[in-house]
XYZ file of C-alpha atoms in Angstrom:
111
model
C 18.670 44.868 36.346
C 16.174 42.501 34.493
C 13.757 40.437 36.446
C 14.681 37.176 35.433
C 11.724 35.192 37.255
C 9.827 35.258 33.687
C 12.690 32.889 32.372
C 12.703 30.038 35.147
C 15.331 27.672 33.285
C 17.055 30.223 31.104
C 18.256 32.045 34.654
C 20.213 28.877 35.358
C 21.996 28.732 32.418
C 25.029 30.888 33.274
C 27.559 28.964 30.652
C 26.670 27.215 27.215
C 27.610 23.858 28.837
C 24.782 23.935 31.138
C 22.608 22.691 28.610
C 24.553 19.673 28.347
C 22.520 16.768 29.990
C 18.868 18.604 29.725
C 15.799 16.808 28.057
C 14.838 17.604 24.800
C 11.362 19.301 26.434
C 13.848 21.327 28.802
C 15.834 22.541 25.694
C 12.411 23.674 24.014
C 11.730 25.582 27.196
C 15.231 27.263 27.325
C 14.423 28.267 23.198
C 11.221 29.355 24.379
C 12.440 31.817 27.207
C 15.319 33.048 25.043
C 12.612 34.020 22.414
C 10.689 35.371 24.936
C 13.619 37.474 26.516
C 14.394 38.898 23.154
C 10.811 40.284 22.677
C 10.465 41.693 25.845
C 14.036 43.424 25.830
C 14.680 44.305 22.534
C 11.530 46.257 22.017
C 12.352 48.552 24.700
C 16.345 48.562 24.232
C 16.091 48.545 20.344
C 18.200 46.347 18.407
C 17.616 43.649 16.072
C 14.515 41.208 16.208
C 14.425 38.906 13.064
C 18.181 37.817 12.923
C 18.258 36.973 16.773
C 14.896 34.974 16.818
C 16.056 33.029 13.765
C 19.296 31.817 15.653
C 17.542 30.675 18.940
C 17.215 27.187 18.021
C 20.404 26.923 16.400
C 21.960 28.386 19.514
C 20.574 26.205 21.725
C 21.238 23.121 19.883
C 24.902 24.194 19.216
C 25.424 24.597 22.779
C 23.740 21.485 23.848
C 25.749 19.511 21.693
C 29.106 21.207 21.669
C 31.996 21.730 24.510
C 32.115 25.949 24.243
C 35.267 26.385 24.846
C 37.169 24.373 24.224
C 34.776 24.033 20.740
C 34.706 27.053 18.722
C 31.349 28.768 17.534
C 31.950 31.647 15.077
C 29.374 33.938 14.592
C 29.755 35.934 11.209
C 27.743 38.730 12.547
C 26.692 40.424 15.940
C 23.261 40.681 14.713
C 22.836 36.909 15.855
C 24.659 36.850 18.726
C 21.597 37.791 21.264
C 20.975 34.333 22.350
C 24.373 33.711 22.683
C 24.825 36.606 25.082
C 21.632 35.120 27.261
C 23.120 31.836 27.133
C 26.619 32.809 28.350
C 25.408 34.301 32.022
C 24.352 37.723 30.923
C 20.603 37.132 30.944
C 20.485 39.658 33.983
C 22.140 42.328 31.932
C 20.323 42.152 28.945
C 18.219 45.011 29.628
C 21.557 47.106 29.233
C 21.685 45.810 25.825
C 23.184 48.893 23.649
C 23.030 51.071 26.862
C 25.901 53.120 28.145
C 28.069 51.118 29.945
C 25.446 48.179 29.448
C 26.258 45.020 26.916
C 27.378 45.597 23.494
C 24.470 45.112 20.793
C 27.402 43.196 18.914
C 29.929 40.321 19.549
C 32.481 41.937 22.084
C 35.755 39.831 23.049
C 35.601 42.037 26.580
C 32.445 40.456 27.739
């Protein structure tokens, strides 16, 4: 399991709606922590950096604005979904990314 203490605000986000009501400054901090968590973990587990780093602010903005569910966000590729995985309660498992019995490197409905 990942040590989530390096991500003090992000570790409190267990579902996208947890972003509702955060200040602009807090949303910016969440985005910074997501970006850092991607860098910290993908450098060890392997995976896609650029496409995921490019969707951090987009994902934070979507989830801070919309209510998922019932609103639907459709990602066109799993290579952009690491921020989604972190913002939906899987930060503590992120070090298992792309490992046997770990979280998937792509979007998987069963997760």
